[in-house]
Coordinates of C-alpha atoms and ligand atoms in Angstrom, one line a residue:
M1 CA -195.5 -2.4 -7.8
N2 CA -194.1 -5.8 -7.4
V3 CA -192.1 -5.9 -10.7
W4 CA -189.9 -9.2 -11.1
R5 CA -186.1 -8.4 -11.5
R6 CA -183.5 -10.8 -11.6
L7 CA -179.7 -10.3 -12.6
S8 CA -178.4 -13.2 -14.7
G9 CA -179.8 -15.6 -16.5
S10 CA -188.9 -24.4 13.0
R11 CA -190.7 -24.3 14.5
R12 CA -194.3 -24.7 13.4
A13 CA -196.2 -27.8 12.2
L14 CA -199.6 -28.0 13.3
A15 CA -202.3 -25.8 11.5
L16 CA -205.0 -25.5 14.1
A17 CA -207.8 -27.1 11.8
G18 CA -209.8 -29.5 13.5
A19 CA -209.4 -27.8 16.7
G20 CA -213.4 -26.5 16.8
A21 CA -214.1 -28.7 19.8
L22 CA -211.7 -27.3 22.2
V23 CA -212.4 -28.5 25.7
A24 CA -211.1 -27.2 28.9
G25 CA -208.0 -29.4 29.6
G26 CA -207.3 -28.1 33.2
L27 CA -204.4 -26.6 34.9
V28 CA -201.6 -27.4 37.2
T29 CA -199.1 -25.0 38.9
L30 CA -196.1 -26.4 40.7
P31 CA -194.4 -24.1 43.0
V32 CA -191.3 -25.4 44.3
T33 CA -188.0 -24.2 46.8
V34 CA -184.8 -26.1 45.8
A35 CA -182.8 -26.4 49.2
H36 CA -179.4 -26.3 47.6
A37 CA -179.6 -24.5 44.6
A38 CA -180.2 -20.7 43.9
T39 CA -182.4 -21.6 41.1
Q40 CA -186.3 -22.0 42.3
C41 CA -189.0 -21.8 40.3
E42 CA -192.8 -22.3 39.6
V43 CA -194.3 -23.6 36.7
T44 CA -198.0 -23.6 35.6
Y45 CA -198.8 -25.9 32.7
S46 CA -202.6 -25.6 31.2
T47 CA -204.1 -27.0 28.1
N48 CA -206.8 -27.2 25.9
D49 CA -207.2 -30.4 24.7
W50 CA -209.6 -31.8 21.7
P51 CA -209.2 -35.5 20.2
G52 CA -205.7 -35.9 19.2
G53 CA -204.5 -32.4 19.8
F54 CA -204.0 -29.6 22.3
T55 CA -202.7 -26.3 23.0
A56 CA -200.5 -25.7 26.1
N57 CA -199.5 -22.5 27.6
I58 CA -196.8 -22.4 30.1
T59 CA -195.8 -19.7 32.7
V60 CA -192.4 -20.0 34.5
R61 CA -191.7 -17.9 37.4
N62 CA -188.3 -17.7 38.6
L63 CA -188.1 -17.7 42.3
G64 CA -184.5 -17.8 42.7
D65 CA -181.7 -15.6 41.7
P66 CA -182.0 -13.8 38.6
V67 CA -181.0 -16.1 35.1
N68 CA -179.5 -14.6 32.0
G69 CA -181.1 -17.4 29.7
W70 CA -182.9 -20.5 30.7
T71 CA -184.0 -23.7 29.6
L72 CA -187.1 -25.4 30.9
G73 CA -187.2 -29.3 30.6
W74 CA -190.2 -32.0 31.5
T75 CA -190.9 -35.5 30.7
F76 CA -194.4 -35.9 28.9
P77 CA -196.0 -39.0 30.8
D78 CA -197.4 -40.4 27.7
S79 CA -194.9 -41.7 24.9
G80 CA -197.8 -40.5 22.2
Q81 CA -197.6 -36.9 23.3
R82 CA -195.8 -34.6 20.9
V83 CA -194.9 -31.1 20.9
Q84 CA -195.5 -29.8 17.5
Q85 CA -195.3 -26.4 17.0
G86 CA -194.1 -23.9 19.9
W87 CA -194.1 -20.3 20.4
S88 CA -191.8 -17.6 23.0
A89 CA -189.2 -20.4 23.2
E90 CA -187.0 -22.9 20.9
F91 CA -188.7 -26.4 21.5
S92 CA -186.7 -29.6 21.1
Q93 CA -187.9 -33.2 21.9
S94 CA -186.3 -36.5 22.3
G95 CA -188.4 -39.4 23.2
S96 CA -190.8 -38.0 25.9
Q97 CA -188.0 -35.6 27.0
V98 CA -188.8 -31.9 26.0
T99 CA -186.6 -28.6 26.3
A100 CA -187.7 -25.5 25.6
R101 CA -184.9 -22.6 25.4
S102 CA -185.5 -19.0 25.8
L103 CA -185.2 -16.5 23.2
S104 CA -183.1 -13.2 23.3
Y105 CA -186.0 -11.3 24.4
N106 CA -187.1 -13.5 27.4
G107 CA -184.1 -14.9 28.5
N108 CA -183.7 -12.5 31.5
L109 CA -185.9 -13.5 34.5
G110 CA -185.0 -11.3 37.3
T111 CA -186.1 -12.6 40.7
G112 CA -190.0 -13.0 40.8
A113 CA -190.1 -12.7 37.1
S114 CA -192.5 -14.7 34.9
T115 CA -192.3 -15.5 31.2
S116 CA -195.3 -17.1 29.3
I117 CA -194.4 -19.8 26.4
G118 CA -196.6 -22.0 24.5
F119 CA -197.2 -25.0 21.9
N120 CA -199.6 -27.0 19.9
G121 CA -199.3 -30.4 20.4
A122 CA -200.5 -34.0 19.7
W123 CA -201.5 -36.8 21.5
S124 CA -202.6 -40.2 21.1
G125 CA -204.0 -42.5 24.0
S126 CA -204.4 -39.9 26.9
N127 CA -203.1 -36.4 27.5
P128 CA -201.9 -36.0 31.4
K129 CA -199.8 -33.1 32.2
P130 CA -196.3 -33.8 33.2
T131 CA -195.5 -33.9 37.1
S132 CA -192.0 -32.5 37.2
F133 CA -190.6 -29.3 35.3
T134 CA -186.4 -28.3 35.6
L135 CA -185.4 -24.7 35.2
N136 CA -181.7 -24.7 34.0
G137 CA -181.1 -28.7 35.4
V138 CA -182.6 -27.7 38.5
T139 CA -186.3 -29.5 39.5
C140 CA -188.9 -26.9 40.0
N141 CA -191.1 -29.5 42.0
G142 CA -191.0 -32.4 44.6
G143 CA -193.8 -34.0 42.8
G144 CA -197.0 -32.8 42.0
P145 CA -199.4 -29.8 42.3
T146 CA -199.2 -28.2 45.5
T147 CA -201.5 -25.1 44.8
P148 CA -205.2 -25.1 43.8
P149 CA -205.5 -24.1 39.8
P150 CA -206.2 -20.1 39.8
T151 CA -210.0 -19.8 38.8
T152 CA -209.0 -17.4 35.7
P153 CA -207.8 -18.8 32.6
P154 CA -204.4 -17.5 31.7
P155 CA -204.7 -14.6 29.2
T156 CA -204.6 -15.1 25.7
T157 CA -203.2 -11.7 24.6
P158 CA -199.8 -10.6 26.0
P159 CA -198.9 -7.8 28.0
P160 CA -197.1 -5.0 26.4
G161 CA -193.9 -5.2 25.9
N162 CA -194.0 -8.9 26.1
K163 CA -194.4 -9.8 22.4
V164 CA -195.4 -13.5 21.4
D165 CA -193.7 -15.4 19.2
N166 CA -196.4 -16.0 16.4
P167 CA -198.8 -13.1 16.8
Y168 CA -201.2 -14.8 14.4
A169 CA -201.1 -18.2 16.8
G170 CA -204.7 -18.7 18.7
V171 CA -206.4 -15.3 17.9
R172 CA -209.0 -14.2 15.2
G173 CA -207.9 -11.6 12.1
Y174 CA -209.4 -8.1 11.7
V175 CA -211.9 -8.2 9.0
N176 CA -211.4 -4.9 7.1
P177 CA -215.0 -3.7 6.7
E178 CA -214.3 -1.4 3.5
W179 CA -213.1 -4.4 1.6
K180 CA -215.5 -6.6 2.7
A181 CA -218.1 -4.2 1.5
K182 CA -216.9 -4.6 -2.0
A183 CA -216.1 -8.2 -2.1
D184 CA -219.7 -8.5 -0.5
A185 CA -221.6 -6.5 -3.5
E186 CA -219.8 -8.9 -5.9
P187 CA -222.1 -11.9 -6.9
G188 CA -220.7 -14.9 -4.8
G189 CA -218.4 -12.6 -3.0
S190 CA -219.7 -13.2 0.4
R191 CA -218.0 -16.6 0.5
V192 CA -214.5 -14.9 0.9
S193 CA -215.4 -11.4 2.2
N194 CA -215.0 -12.5 6.0
N195 CA -211.4 -13.0 5.4
P196 CA -208.4 -10.7 7.2
T197 CA -207.0 -8.8 4.5
A198 CA -204.3 -6.0 5.2
V199 CA -205.1 -2.2 5.6
W200 CA -202.7 -0.2 3.0
L201 CA -201.8 2.9 4.5
D202 CA -200.6 3.9 1.0
R203 CA -200.5 7.9 1.4
I204 CA -200.5 10.1 4.3
A205 CA -203.8 11.1 4.1
A206 CA -204.5 7.3 4.6
I207 CA -203.9 7.9 8.4
N208 CA -207.0 9.8 9.3
G209 CA -208.9 8.4 6.3
T210 CA -209.6 9.8 2.5
P211 CA -213.0 9.6 1.6
D212 CA -212.5 9.2 -2.1
S213 CA -213.3 7.2 -4.9
S214 CA -210.3 5.1 -5.5
S215 CA -208.3 2.6 -3.0
N216 CA -208.8 4.2 0.4
G217 CA -212.1 4.6 2.2
A218 CA -213.1 6.9 5.0
F219 CA -211.2 4.9 7.6
G220 CA -208.2 6.2 9.3
V221 CA -205.9 4.2 11.0
R222 CA -207.7 4.9 14.3
D223 CA -211.1 4.0 12.9
H224 CA -209.6 0.6 11.9
L225 CA -208.2 0.1 15.4
D226 CA -211.3 0.7 17.1
E227 CA -213.6 -1.6 14.8
A228 CA -211.1 -3.9 15.4
L229 CA -211.5 -3.9 19.2
R230 CA -215.4 -3.8 18.5
Q231 CA -214.8 -7.3 16.3
G232 CA -212.9 -8.6 19.3
A233 CA -210.1 -9.2 16.9
G234 CA -206.7 -10.7 18.2
Y235 CA -204.6 -9.1 15.5
I236 CA -204.8 -6.3 12.8
Q237 CA -202.2 -6.0 9.5
F238 CA -201.1 -2.8 8.3
V239 CA -198.9 -2.1 5.3
I240 CA -196.6 0.7 5.7
Y241 CA -196.1 1.6 2.0
N242 CA -195.3 5.3 1.4
L243 CA -191.2 5.6 1.3
P244 CA -189.9 8.5 -0.6
G245 CA -189.5 7.5 -4.1
R246 CA -191.6 4.6 -3.9
D247 CA -192.0 1.9 -6.5
C248 CA -188.5 2.8 -7.7
A249 CA -188.2 0.3 -10.6
A250 CA -191.9 0.5 -12.1
L251 CA -194.7 3.1 -12.3
A252 CA -198.1 1.7 -11.3
S253 CA -197.5 2.2 -7.5
N254 CA -195.4 5.7 -7.4
G255 CA -196.1 7.4 -4.6
E256 CA -196.4 10.8 -3.2
L257 CA -193.1 11.7 -1.6
G258 CA -190.3 12.5 -4.1
P259 CA -187.0 10.7 -3.4
D260 CA -185.6 13.5 -1.2
E261 CA -188.3 13.7 1.3
L262 CA -187.5 11.2 3.9
P263 CA -188.1 14.1 6.7
R264 CA -191.4 14.0 5.7
Y265 CA -192.1 10.3 5.5
K266 CA -190.3 10.4 9.4
A267 CA -192.4 13.4 10.7
E268 CA -196.0 13.1 8.8
Y269 CA -196.1 9.4 8.1
I270 CA -194.1 7.1 10.5
D271 CA -194.3 9.2 13.6
P272 CA -198.3 9.9 13.4
I273 CA -199.0 6.2 13.0
A274 CA -196.5 5.3 15.6
A275 CA -198.5 7.8 17.9
I276 CA -201.7 5.9 17.2
Q277 CA -200.4 2.4 17.3
A278 CA -198.8 3.2 21.0
D279 CA -202.4 4.1 22.3
P280 CA -202.7 2.2 25.3
K281 CA -206.1 1.6 24.3
Y282 CA -205.0 -0.8 21.9
A283 CA -202.6 -2.7 24.0
N284 CA -204.0 -6.0 23.9
L285 CA -204.5 -6.1 20.0
R286 CA -201.7 -7.6 18.2
I287 CA -200.4 -4.8 15.4
I288 CA -198.9 -6.0 12.6
N289 CA -196.9 -3.8 10.0
I290 CA -196.1 -5.0 6.9
I291 CA -192.9 -2.7 5.7
E292 CA -192.5 -1.2 2.7
I293 CA -193.5 -3.8 -0.3
D294 CA -190.1 -4.1 -3.0
S295 CA -188.2 -1.2 -1.6
L296 CA -185.1 -3.0 -0.5
P297 CA -184.8 -5.9 -2.9
N298 CA -185.0 -3.3 -5.7
L299 CA -181.9 -1.7 -4.6
V300 CA -180.2 -4.9 -5.0
T301 CA -181.6 -5.8 -8.3
N302 CA -182.6 -2.6 -10.4
T303 CA -179.9 0.2 -10.1
S304 CA -177.7 1.1 -13.0
G305 CA -175.5 -1.3 -14.8
Q306 CA -178.5 -4.2 -14.1
P307 CA -181.2 -5.3 -16.8
G308 CA -184.0 -3.2 -15.9
G309 CA -182.0 -0.6 -13.7
T310 CA -183.6 3.0 -12.8
A311 CA -182.3 5.9 -12.4
M312 CA -185.1 6.4 -9.7
C313 CA -183.6 3.2 -7.7
D314 CA -180.1 4.7 -8.1
T315 CA -181.2 7.8 -6.3
V316 CA -182.9 6.0 -3.6
K317 CA -179.9 3.8 -3.0
A318 CA -177.3 6.7 -3.3
N319 CA -179.2 9.0 -0.6
G320 CA -180.3 6.4 1.6
A321 CA -184.0 7.1 1.4
Y322 CA -185.2 3.8 1.6
V323 CA -182.6 2.1 4.0
N324 CA -182.9 5.0 6.5
G325 CA -186.5 4.9 5.9
V326 CA -187.0 1.5 6.5
G327 CA -184.7 1.5 9.5
Y328 CA -186.7 4.3 10.9
A329 CA -190.1 2.9 10.5
L330 CA -188.7 -0.5 12.5
A331 CA -187.2 1.7 15.0
K332 CA -190.3 3.5 15.8
L333 CA -193.1 0.8 15.5
G334 CA -190.9 -1.7 16.8
A335 CA -190.6 0.2 20.0
I336 CA -194.4 -0.8 21.0
G337 CA -194.7 -3.3 22.9
N338 CA -197.8 -5.3 21.1
V339 CA -196.5 -4.1 17.3
Y340 CA -195.0 -6.6 15.5
N341 CA -192.7 -5.6 11.8
Y342 CA -192.4 -7.9 9.2
I343 CA -190.0 -6.5 6.5
D344 CA -190.9 -7.2 2.7
A345 CA -188.6 -10.1 1.3
A346 CA -189.8 -10.3 -2.6
H347 CA -190.5 -13.8 -3.8
H348 CA -188.8 -16.6 -5.3
G349 CA -188.9 -15.4 -8.9
W350 CA -187.1 -12.4 -7.8
I351 CA -184.4 -13.0 -5.5
G352 CA -184.2 -16.8 -5.9
W353 CA -181.0 -16.7 -7.8
D354 CA -177.7 -17.1 -5.9
S355 CA -177.1 -13.6 -7.4
N356 CA -179.9 -12.0 -5.4
F357 CA -180.3 -14.3 -2.6
G358 CA -177.6 -13.4 -0.4
P359 CA -177.2 -10.0 -1.2
T360 CA -180.8 -9.2 -0.3
A361 CA -180.4 -10.6 3.3
D362 CA -177.5 -8.5 3.5
M363 CA -179.3 -5.4 2.4
L364 CA -182.5 -6.2 4.6
K365 CA -180.0 -6.8 7.6
S366 CA -178.2 -3.1 6.7
A367 CA -181.9 -1.3 7.0
A368 CA -182.9 -3.5 10.2
I369 CA -179.8 -1.6 11.8
A370 CA -180.1 1.8 10.3
S371 CA -181.3 5.0 11.8
G372 CA -181.0 3.5 15.5
S373 CA -182.7 0.2 15.0
T374 CA -181.8 -3.0 15.4
V375 CA -182.8 -6.6 14.5
Q376 CA -185.0 -6.9 17.6
N377 CA -187.5 -4.9 15.9
V378 CA -187.9 -7.4 13.0
H379 CA -190.5 -9.9 13.8
G380 CA -190.3 -11.7 10.6
F381 CA -190.5 -11.3 6.7
I382 CA -193.1 -11.6 4.2
V383 CA -192.7 -12.9 0.7
N384 CA -194.8 -13.0 -2.5
T385 CA -196.8 -9.8 -1.0
A386 CA -199.3 -8.8 -4.1
N387 CA -197.6 -11.4 -6.2
Y388 CA -198.6 -14.5 -7.8
S389 CA -196.4 -17.3 -7.4
A390 CA -197.2 -20.6 -6.6
L391 CA -197.1 -21.5 -3.0
R392 CA -196.1 -25.0 -3.8
E393 CA -195.7 -26.9 -7.4
P394 CA -196.7 -30.3 -6.7
Y395 CA -195.7 -31.8 -10.0
V396 CA -192.0 -30.1 -10.4
K397 CA -189.7 -30.3 -7.7
I398 CA -186.3 -28.3 -8.2
T399 CA -184.5 -31.5 -8.1
D400 CA -186.2 -33.3 -10.6
S401 CA -184.5 -34.2 -14.2
V402 CA -185.5 -35.4 -17.6
N403 CA -183.4 -37.3 -19.6
G404 CA -180.2 -36.3 -17.5
Q405 CA -180.8 -32.5 -17.6
T406 CA -182.1 -30.6 -14.6
V407 CA -185.6 -28.7 -14.7
R408 CA -183.5 -25.9 -13.6
Q409 CA -182.1 -25.3 -17.1
S410 CA -185.8 -25.2 -18.3
K411 CA -187.2 -21.6 -19.7
W412 CA -189.5 -21.3 -17.0
I413 CA -187.2 -21.7 -13.9
D414 CA -184.1 -20.4 -15.7
W415 CA -181.7 -21.6 -13.3
N416 CA -183.5 -20.2 -10.1
Q417 CA -182.6 -22.2 -7.3
Y418 CA -186.7 -22.4 -6.1
V419 CA -189.9 -23.3 -8.0
D420 CA -192.4 -21.9 -5.6
E421 CA -192.9 -19.7 -2.6
L422 CA -193.0 -22.3 0.5
S423 CA -189.7 -24.0 -0.1
F424 CA -188.2 -20.4 -1.2
A425 CA -189.6 -18.9 2.2
Q426 CA -188.4 -21.7 4.8
A427 CA -184.6 -21.1 2.8
F428 CA -184.5 -17.7 3.1
R429 CA -185.5 -17.3 6.6
Q430 CA -182.3 -19.7 7.3
K431 CA -180.3 -17.3 5.4
L432 CA -181.9 -14.5 7.5
V433 CA -180.7 -16.0 10.4
S434 CA -177.5 -16.6 9.3
V435 CA -177.0 -12.8 8.6
G436 CA -177.9 -12.3 12.2
F437 CA -181.6 -11.8 12.4
D438 CA -183.4 -13.0 15.3
S439 CA -183.7 -17.5 15.2
G440 CA -187.2 -17.0 16.0
I441 CA -188.3 -15.2 12.9
G442 CA -191.1 -16.2 10.9
M443 CA -192.5 -15.9 7.3
L444 CA -195.5 -14.7 6.0
I445 CA -196.5 -15.7 2.6
D446 CA -199.1 -13.4 0.6
T447 CA -201.8 -16.3 -0.7
S448 CA -204.5 -13.7 -1.7
R449 CA -203.8 -14.6 -5.4
N450 CA -201.5 -17.7 -5.9
G451 CA -204.2 -20.3 -6.2
W452 CA -204.2 -21.2 -9.6
G453 CA -207.1 -23.6 -9.5
G454 CA -210.0 -23.9 -12.1
T455 CA -210.1 -26.0 -15.5
A456 CA -206.4 -24.8 -16.7
R457 CA -204.7 -26.5 -13.6
P458 CA -202.5 -29.5 -14.4
T459 CA -203.5 -32.5 -12.7
G460 CA -200.1 -34.4 -13.1
P461 CA -196.8 -33.9 -14.3
G462 CA -196.0 -32.9 -17.9
A463 CA -194.5 -35.1 -20.7
T464 CA -191.1 -35.9 -20.4
T465 CA -189.8 -35.3 -23.9
S466 CA -187.9 -32.4 -22.7
V467 CA -187.6 -30.1 -19.3
D468 CA -189.5 -27.7 -21.0
T469 CA -192.4 -30.1 -22.0
Y470 CA -192.2 -31.6 -18.2
V471 CA -192.2 -28.2 -16.7
N472 CA -194.8 -26.3 -18.6
G473 CA -197.1 -29.2 -19.0
G474 CA -196.8 -29.6 -15.0
R475 CA -196.5 -26.3 -13.3
I476 CA -199.6 -25.1 -11.8
D477 CA -198.5 -21.2 -12.1
R478 CA -199.9 -20.5 -15.4
R479 CA -198.4 -17.1 -16.0
I480 CA -196.4 -16.3 -19.3
H481 CA -193.6 -15.8 -17.5
A482 CA -192.6 -15.6 -13.6
G483 CA -191.6 -12.0 -14.5
N484 CA -195.7 -10.8 -15.1
W485 CA -196.8 -9.2 -12.1
C486 CA -199.7 -7.2 -12.9
N487 CA -203.5 -8.2 -12.9
Q488 CA -202.5 -12.0 -13.7
A489 CA -205.2 -13.6 -16.3
G490 CA -205.8 -16.9 -15.0
A491 CA -204.7 -16.6 -11.2
G492 CA -207.1 -17.4 -8.6
L493 CA -207.2 -16.9 -4.6
G494 CA -205.0 -19.3 -2.9
E495 CA -204.6 -20.4 0.4
R496 CA -207.1 -18.7 2.9
P497 CA -205.3 -16.9 5.9
K498 CA -204.2 -19.6 8.4
A499 CA -201.7 -19.5 11.6
A500 CA -198.6 -21.5 11.8
P501 CA -199.1 -23.7 8.4
E502 CA -195.6 -24.7 8.2
A503 CA -192.4 -24.9 10.0
G504 CA -191.1 -21.3 10.0
I505 CA -194.0 -19.8 8.5
D506 CA -196.0 -17.7 11.2
A507 CA -199.0 -17.6 8.7
Y508 CA -200.4 -17.6 5.4
V509 CA -202.3 -14.3 5.0
W510 CA -204.1 -12.1 2.6
V511 CA -201.8 -9.0 2.0
K512 CA -203.0 -7.8 -1.1
P513 CA -206.9 -7.2 -0.8
P514 CA -208.1 -9.8 -3.7
G515 CA -210.3 -7.4 -5.9
E516 CA -208.1 -4.3 -5.9
S517 CA -205.8 -3.7 -9.1
D518 CA -202.1 -3.7 -9.7
G519 CA -201.8 -1.2 -11.9
S520 CA -204.0 0.6 -15.1
S521 CA -204.2 -1.3 -18.6
K522 CA -203.8 2.1 -20.0
L523 CA -203.2 5.8 -18.7
I524 CA -205.1 7.1 -16.1
E525 CA -205.1 10.5 -14.6
N526 CA -205.1 10.5 -11.1
D527 CA -203.9 12.5 -8.1
E528 CA -202.2 9.7 -6.1
G529 CA -198.7 10.0 -7.9
K530 CA -199.1 6.7 -9.8
G531 CA -198.1 6.3 -13.4
F532 CA -198.7 3.9 -16.1
D533 CA -196.6 0.9 -16.1
R534 CA -197.1 -1.0 -19.9
M535 CA -196.5 -4.5 -17.6
C536 CA -200.0 -3.8 -17.2
D537 CA -201.1 -3.4 -20.9
P538 CA -202.4 -6.9 -21.8
T539 CA -201.3 -5.7 -25.7
Y540 CA -197.4 -4.7 -24.6
G541 CA -194.9 -7.0 -25.7
G542 CA -193.0 -6.9 -22.4
N543 CA -189.4 -5.9 -21.9
A544 CA -186.0 -7.6 -20.6
R545 CA -187.4 -8.1 -17.2
N546 CA -189.7 -10.6 -18.4
G547 CA -187.7 -12.0 -21.2
N548 CA -189.9 -9.8 -23.8
N549 CA -193.1 -12.1 -23.3
P550 CA -196.7 -10.5 -23.2
T551 CA -197.9 -9.5 -19.9
G552 CA -200.5 -11.5 -19.2
A553 CA -202.2 -8.9 -17.5
L554 CA -206.3 -8.4 -17.5
P555 CA -207.5 -5.8 -19.7
D556 CA -209.4 -2.8 -18.7
A557 CA -208.1 -2.6 -15.2
P558 CA -208.3 0.9 -13.1
I559 CA -205.4 2.4 -11.6
S560 CA -203.4 0.1 -8.4
G561 CA -205.4 -0.1 -5.4
A562 CA -209.0 0.6 -7.2
W563 CA -211.8 -2.1 -7.4
F564 CA -211.6 -4.5 -9.9
S565 CA -214.5 -6.1 -10.3
A566 CA -214.0 -8.7 -13.4
Q567 CA -210.2 -9.4 -11.5
F568 CA -212.5 -10.4 -8.3
Q569 CA -214.9 -12.6 -10.3
E570 CA -211.7 -14.4 -11.8
L571 CA -210.0 -14.9 -8.7
M572 CA -213.2 -16.8 -7.0
R573 CA -213.3 -18.6 -9.9
N574 CA -209.8 -20.1 -10.3
A575 CA -209.5 -20.1 -6.1
Y576 CA -207.4 -23.1 -5.1
P577 CA -208.6 -24.7 -2.8
P578 CA -211.9 -23.8 -4.5
L579 CA -214.4 -22.0 -2.6
Ligands
BGC1 C1 -201.2 0.3 -4.8 C2 -201.8 1.0 -3.3 C3 -202.9 -0.3 -2.7 C4 -202.6 -1.1 -2.3 C5 -203.7 -2.5 -2.3 C6 -200.8 -0.8 -4.3 O1 -200.7 -1.6 -5.4 O2 -200.6 1.4 -4.9 O3 -202.5 2.1 -3.5 O4 -203.5 0.7 -1.7 O5 -201.8 -1.8 -3.9 O6 -204.6 -2.6 -3.1

């Protein structure tokens, strides 16, 4: 999977780091009756404070006529108080005045209905609570709290049907015990084995668990969910990965379903997963589904007539298997109140060129509205899944030039518009909103293997002899070519999973479990449908898709998904931030 392909030559700022010393900041409730307006409201504002920062939870109850779209306003009493990253509303601040606007899914508030929003903020001096709120311009209070605070704190998980803006915010992720056991069995592995990684549902048998020797362990979907409850986890991540004709442009992750098996995909794969995820027993877990890695971008860049185009990609484009399969998955799973869908959106080294950027956004939109789905079933997108593209290139900016020449014309960048995943993810988010996705969507970045630390990591920009010396000397992504994707030598673990690390980014996540192979370096017989892709063979000279360069793959790799100890050890050695 994750072949590179190309055609031609908010919201969030504050990571909750340092929030260890949470103190209860108390709570204030402001009920109100306004004589001359049909708008009446009650606002509950509670905070958890720590030195310099806080999290605020706000409940807005409409006591007046039903509203369709609302704006909540208040003034911070202290000039140092700032909203930094909010959820479930669009926040803006001017001076000390804050407005929070409803999103499409929580704008309708009937009489007596309430909704919860929140934000992470900063303060200096002191952090007093606002004393007055307005709803659609009408004041909610006559000045000060009039009811005692409730004795129980507001719930941290939403009721079903009321999705939070960022399901990663404020809660702990599920640690897959099967991955953890493999990591713990490695010398030094316990340094990272407590990180949440995604559970890949890469075949029908994975739904009930496949006690086999390769990628999947004995745990099925229910086992994972039960274990998540036992762990007290707030979210759990699954990868939905079993489309008909899967991995159409590569061989290493071909799947069990033929290109015409959409009915089986629906009935034997998506329906049973949806039935389990909808069990009310799991209603307080935020269930995150990563939808179908590489599939839709392949339809944009790897059909016939394009370099690297394949007959299988032609087939699944023509018969609608990918678009309708993804639409079906989104509709079925998105209908569940506590389930969050993030669609795979490739990476900068694949769709960062103008020729691919807009068409991929359009393709994602067409799948989001296929099979009866709507864009409301899409909570966001993920980039860099199982890939190695750097999160940030600290010493190469796309706007740099050397001796009057733009770095875009270097061999490495090759006219791409982006040089790293963070800039790409933020820009692609805007593009997706512009084609019709909700303005509240958030991006995920798979940082499991894009650390690029270790002794080969540059410590400053390259020599300004030419654009190539500058880019090659300064780039932290040390791959031979940005199109290389299989078991890359020199890679390290990247940023640890973290919620709301940057504006527009819901989380850094570890979707590809570090230590699991991308594909075998030679043909290995197996009963999973997986082929041998020579991009995983270190002796291969490459193809048109990687500019006929060596693959940079580690030797002696097992089939995709199987444990690859040597790679895990190298990822730990080259971790960045270092372990
Ligand atoms: C494989 C899956 C595996 C996943 C996670 C994919 O490349 O095809 O079988 O579960 O990687 O390691």
